[in-house]
Coordinates of C-alpha atoms in Angstrom, one line a residue:
M1 CA 68.6 70.8 127.6
R2 CA 70.2 73.1 125.1
S3 CA 68.2 74.0 122.1
W4 CA 68.6 76.7 119.5
W5 CA 67.8 77.3 115.8
R6 CA 69.7 79.3 113.2
G7 CA 68.3 80.6 110.0
T8 CA 69.1 82.9 107.2
A9 CA 67.6 83.3 103.7
S10 CA 68.4 85.3 100.7
V11 CA 65.3 87.0 99.1
D12 CA 64.8 88.1 95.6
E13 CA 64.9 91.9 95.8
D14 CA 61.7 92.2 93.6
K15 CA 59.9 90.1 96.2
K16 CA 61.5 91.3 99.4
P17 CA 59.2 93.6 101.5
P18 CA 60.8 97.0 101.8
Q19 CA 61.2 98.2 105.4
P20 CA 62.8 101.1 107.3
E21 CA 66.4 100.5 108.3
G22 CA 66.6 98.7 111.6
A23 CA 62.8 98.1 111.7
A24 CA 60.8 94.9 112.0
P25 CA 59.5 93.7 108.6
A26 CA 56.7 96.0 107.6
A27 CA 53.7 96.0 105.4
E28 CA 54.5 96.7 101.7
P29 CA 53.6 100.2 100.7
V30 CA 52.0 98.9 97.5
E31 CA 48.3 100.0 97.6
E32 CA 47.1 96.5 96.7
E33 CA 49.0 94.9 99.5
R34 CA 47.8 97.6 102.0
R35 CA 44.2 96.9 101.0
G36 CA 44.7 93.2 101.3
W37 CA 46.1 93.5 104.8
F38 CA 43.3 95.8 105.9
A39 CA 40.7 93.4 104.6
R40 CA 42.3 90.6 106.7
L41 CA 42.5 93.0 109.7
R42 CA 38.9 94.0 109.3
A43 CA 37.9 90.3 109.0
G44 CA 40.0 89.4 112.0
L45 CA 38.3 92.1 114.1
S46 CA 34.8 91.1 112.9
K47 CA 33.8 89.6 116.3
S48 CA 34.8 92.9 118.1
S49 CA 33.2 95.1 115.4
A50 CA 30.0 93.1 115.3
A51 CA 29.4 93.5 119.0
L52 CA 30.1 97.3 118.8
N53 CA 28.0 97.8 115.6
D54 CA 25.0 95.9 117.0
G55 CA 25.0 98.0 120.1
I56 CA 25.5 101.3 118.2
N57 CA 22.7 100.4 115.8
Q58 CA 20.3 99.8 118.7
I59 CA 21.2 103.0 120.5
F60 CA 21.3 105.5 117.7
L61 CA 18.7 104.4 115.1
R62 CA 16.7 107.6 114.5
R63 CA 17.7 109.2 117.7
R64 CA 19.3 112.4 119.0
L65 CA 22.5 112.3 120.9
D66 CA 21.0 113.0 124.3
A67 CA 22.3 112.1 127.8
A68 CA 20.6 108.7 127.9
A69 CA 22.1 107.8 124.5
L70 CA 25.6 108.8 125.8
D71 CA 25.1 106.7 128.9
E72 CA 24.2 103.7 126.9
L73 CA 27.1 104.2 124.6
E74 CA 29.5 104.5 127.6
E75 CA 28.1 101.1 128.9
L76 CA 28.6 99.5 125.5
L77 CA 32.2 100.7 125.2
I78 CA 33.0 99.4 128.7
A79 CA 31.4 96.0 127.9
S80 CA 33.6 96.0 124.8
D81 CA 36.7 96.0 127.1
M82 CA 37.8 99.5 126.2
G83 CA 37.9 100.4 129.9
V84 CA 36.2 103.1 131.9
G85 CA 38.7 105.8 131.1
V86 CA 38.5 105.3 127.4
A87 CA 34.7 105.1 127.4
E88 CA 34.5 108.4 129.3
E89 CA 36.9 110.1 126.9
V90 CA 34.9 109.0 123.9
V91 CA 31.6 110.0 125.4
Q92 CA 32.9 113.4 126.5
A93 CA 34.3 114.1 123.0
L94 CA 30.9 113.3 121.5
R95 CA 29.1 115.4 124.2
R96 CA 31.3 118.4 123.2
T97 CA 30.8 118.1 119.5
R98 CA 27.4 116.5 118.7
F99 CA 25.2 116.8 121.8
G100 CA 21.5 117.4 121.0
Q101 CA 22.0 116.6 117.3
E102 CA 20.5 113.8 115.3
V103 CA 23.2 111.3 114.5
T104 CA 23.3 108.1 112.5
P105 CA 25.0 104.9 113.6
E106 CA 27.5 105.5 110.8
E107 CA 28.4 108.9 112.1
I108 CA 28.9 107.5 115.6
R109 CA 31.2 104.8 114.2
G110 CA 33.2 107.4 112.4
A111 CA 33.6 109.5 115.5
L112 CA 34.4 106.5 117.6
A113 CA 37.1 105.4 115.1
A114 CA 38.7 108.9 115.1
E115 CA 38.8 108.9 118.9
V116 CA 40.2 105.4 119.2
A117 CA 42.9 106.3 116.6
R118 CA 43.8 109.4 118.6
L119 CA 44.1 107.4 121.8
V120 CA 46.2 104.6 120.5
E121 CA 48.4 106.6 118.1
P122 CA 51.0 107.5 120.8
V123 CA 51.8 103.8 121.3
M124 CA 52.1 103.0 117.6
K125 CA 55.8 102.3 117.5
P126 CA 57.5 99.7 115.3
L127 CA 60.0 97.3 116.7
R128 CA 63.3 98.9 115.7
L129 CA 66.4 96.8 115.6
D130 CA 69.8 98.3 116.3
L131 CA 71.8 96.0 114.1
A132 CA 75.0 97.7 115.3
R133 CA 74.4 95.6 118.4
K134 CA 75.2 92.1 117.3
P135 CA 73.3 90.1 118.1
F136 CA 70.3 92.2 118.9
V137 CA 68.7 90.3 121.7
I138 CA 64.9 90.0 121.9
L139 CA 63.4 88.4 125.0
V140 CA 59.8 87.2 124.6
V141 CA 57.7 86.8 127.7
G142 CA 54.0 86.1 128.6
V143 CA 51.6 83.7 130.3
N144 CA 50.8 80.2 129.2
G145 CA 49.0 80.0 125.9
S146 CA 49.4 83.7 124.9
G147 CA 51.1 82.8 121.6
K148 CA 54.8 83.5 122.5
T149 CA 56.3 80.6 120.5
T150 CA 54.1 81.1 117.5
T151 CA 55.0 84.8 117.5
I152 CA 58.7 84.0 117.7
G153 CA 58.4 81.6 114.8
K154 CA 56.7 84.3 112.7
L155 CA 59.3 86.8 113.6
A156 CA 62.2 84.4 112.9
R157 CA 60.8 83.7 109.5
Q158 CA 60.2 87.3 108.6
Y159 CA 63.7 88.3 109.7
A160 CA 65.3 85.4 107.9
E161 CA 63.5 86.2 104.7
A162 CA 64.8 89.7 105.0
G163 CA 68.3 88.3 104.9
Q164 CA 69.2 88.6 108.6
R165 CA 71.0 85.8 110.5
V166 CA 68.7 84.6 113.3
V167 CA 69.4 82.4 116.3
L168 CA 66.4 81.2 118.3
A169 CA 66.8 79.9 121.8
A170 CA 64.0 77.7 123.2
G171 CA 64.0 78.2 127.0
D172 CA 61.5 75.7 128.6
T173 CA 62.2 75.6 132.3
F174 CA 59.6 72.8 132.9
R175 CA 61.7 70.2 131.2
A176 CA 63.9 68.0 133.3
A177 CA 67.4 69.5 134.0
A178 CA 66.5 72.7 132.1
D179 CA 67.9 76.0 133.3
A180 CA 66.5 79.0 131.4
A181 CA 69.3 81.3 132.6
G182 CA 72.0 79.0 131.6
L183 CA 70.4 78.3 128.3
A184 CA 70.1 82.0 127.5
F185 CA 73.7 82.6 128.4
D186 CA 74.9 79.8 126.1
A187 CA 72.6 80.9 123.3
L188 CA 74.0 84.5 123.5
Q189 CA 77.5 83.2 123.5
E190 CA 76.7 81.0 120.5
A191 CA 75.0 83.9 118.6
K192 CA 78.1 86.1 119.2
N193 CA 80.4 83.4 117.9
E194 CA 78.3 83.0 114.8
A195 CA 78.0 86.8 114.3
A196 CA 74.3 86.5 114.2
D197 CA 72.2 89.6 113.7
I198 CA 69.3 88.7 116.0
L199 CA 68.9 86.4 119.0
L200 CA 65.2 85.5 119.8
I201 CA 64.8 84.0 123.2
D202 CA 61.6 82.1 124.0
T203 CA 60.6 81.6 127.6
A204 CA 58.3 79.1 129.3
G205 CA 54.8 80.3 129.8
R206 CA 54.3 81.5 133.4
L207 CA 51.5 82.9 135.4
H208 CA 52.1 86.5 136.2
N209 CA 51.2 85.9 139.9
K210 CA 53.8 83.2 140.5
A211 CA 56.6 84.9 142.3
D212 CA 59.2 82.1 141.9
L213 CA 58.7 81.9 138.1
M214 CA 58.9 85.7 137.7
A215 CA 62.1 85.7 139.7
E216 CA 63.5 83.1 137.3
L217 CA 62.9 85.7 134.5
Q218 CA 65.0 88.2 136.4
K219 CA 67.8 85.6 136.8
L220 CA 67.7 85.0 133.0
V221 CA 68.1 88.7 132.4
R222 CA 71.0 88.9 134.7
S223 CA 72.7 86.0 132.9
L224 CA 72.4 87.8 129.6
K225 CA 74.0 91.0 131.1
K226 CA 77.1 89.0 132.0
L227 CA 77.9 88.8 128.3
D228 CA 76.3 92.0 127.1
P229 CA 75.3 94.7 129.8
A230 CA 72.8 96.2 127.3
A231 CA 71.0 92.8 126.8
P232 CA 68.2 92.1 126.3
H233 CA 67.8 95.0 123.9
A234 CA 64.0 94.4 123.6
V235 CA 61.6 92.7 125.9
L236 CA 58.3 91.8 124.1
L237 CA 55.2 90.9 126.2
V238 CA 52.9 88.7 124.2
L239 CA 49.2 89.3 125.2
D240 CA 46.3 87.2 124.2
A241 CA 43.4 89.5 123.2
T242 CA 40.8 86.9 124.3
V243 CA 41.6 87.4 128.0
G244 CA 40.2 90.9 127.8
Q245 CA 40.8 93.1 130.9
N246 CA 43.0 90.3 132.5
A247 CA 45.7 91.6 130.1
H248 CA 46.0 94.6 132.4
A249 CA 47.3 92.5 135.3
Q250 CA 49.7 90.7 133.0
A251 CA 51.1 94.0 131.6
E252 CA 51.5 95.5 135.1
I253 CA 53.4 92.6 136.6
F254 CA 55.7 91.8 133.6
R255 CA 56.7 95.4 133.2
Q256 CA 57.6 95.6 136.8
V257 CA 59.7 92.4 136.7
V258 CA 61.5 92.5 133.4
G259 CA 61.0 96.0 132.1
V260 CA 58.7 95.3 129.1
T261 CA 59.7 97.5 126.1
G262 CA 56.8 96.6 123.8
I263 CA 53.6 94.6 123.3
V264 CA 52.6 92.0 120.8
M265 CA 48.8 91.5 120.8
T266 CA 47.7 88.1 119.4
K267 CA 44.5 86.3 118.6
L268 CA 42.5 89.5 117.7
D269 CA 40.7 87.3 115.2
G270 CA 39.3 85.0 117.9
T271 CA 37.6 87.4 120.3
A272 CA 35.0 90.2 120.7
K273 CA 37.4 91.8 123.2
G274 CA 39.7 93.6 120.7
G275 CA 38.9 96.9 122.5
V276 CA 41.3 95.8 125.3
L277 CA 44.2 97.1 123.2
V278 CA 42.7 100.6 123.4
S279 CA 42.5 100.5 127.2
L280 CA 46.0 99.1 127.5
A281 CA 47.3 101.9 125.4
E282 CA 45.5 104.5 127.4
K283 CA 46.5 103.1 130.8
Y284 CA 50.1 102.1 130.4
G285 CA 51.5 103.8 127.3
I286 CA 53.7 100.7 126.5
P287 CA 54.6 100.7 122.8
I288 CA 52.4 98.3 120.8
H289 CA 54.7 96.9 118.1
L290 CA 52.8 94.1 116.4
I291 CA 49.3 92.6 116.2
G292 CA 48.4 89.1 115.1
I293 CA 45.1 88.1 113.3
G294 CA 45.9 84.7 112.0
E295 CA 48.2 81.7 111.9
G296 CA 50.4 82.7 108.9
A297 CA 53.6 84.6 109.2
E298 CA 52.0 87.3 107.1
D299 CA 49.3 87.8 109.7
L300 CA 51.7 89.3 112.2
R301 CA 52.1 92.9 111.2
P302 CA 53.2 96.2 112.7
F303 CA 50.4 98.0 114.6
D304 CA 48.8 100.8 112.7
A305 CA 46.5 103.0 114.8
H306 CA 44.3 104.2 111.9
S307 CA 43.7 100.8 110.4
F308 CA 43.1 99.2 113.7
A309 CA 40.6 101.9 114.8
R310 CA 38.5 101.6 111.6
G311 CA 38.7 97.8 111.6
L312 CA 37.6 97.7 115.2
V313 CA 34.3 99.6 114.4
G314 CA 33.8 97.8 111.0
L315 CA 34.6 100.8 108.7
D316 CA 36.4 100.6 105.4
G317 CA 40.0 101.6 105.3

């Protein structure tokens, strides 16, 4: 089955979101828009922040920062899916700077936000498009139900509204007579013929522990390289935040198989496990391009370390 979608749109310059050249559509620099996005981000992370805040309030209400309090905080951070390494770093930072002092829950949240921002800032990298490469090929991978197709739809809309010509290839290998590699090859040829700016390639959801399906992804990549040795120019791994620490196994396998260049973290609004993004950043260092906190196209935005860190602990922007 051959299936692809094409789209372009012209946008009124007064309404078109400004963005760096070659970058994914970014949040508007207007302060009101920034506050609006942060409010949605904070609301989306409310399940994660509520769990953290409840624990911090119980630990640090009228209490000195002693060894027992730090042990409890470390356990809380691990339970919040931040991972053992991140929890140890946060606790050691507090031990060096505030040990033996009386601290308020608000001070702990501020210190935690600062440490989280420091840990995730190195992976805060926008998805940059080299539009000198026409089409710029983006391959989107992930397990079943992670939000790949929804993410592609949002990206396609954002790029089209920014005036770029987009071709979307829907590669579903579970349909009869479907061949993902052949479909990707044909879609790239079609995108070249139409002088498209961007080719977004969807892939069927696959469990990361199924060797035959992972091999199929490698075959798809080889088929693209027959037409463009540099393709795909970006490989996005879509991860569902609700799976918590299971995201680590997915990241490990997909990066080995297809060379993941960036992560999109979805469904942060549906889980108390938002801290997994921090542990992923600390362990793998894979760029985190985008995060999703809702169903609308406007709810998929470039990852910002400072805003995420403060939203994660329930602080104002």
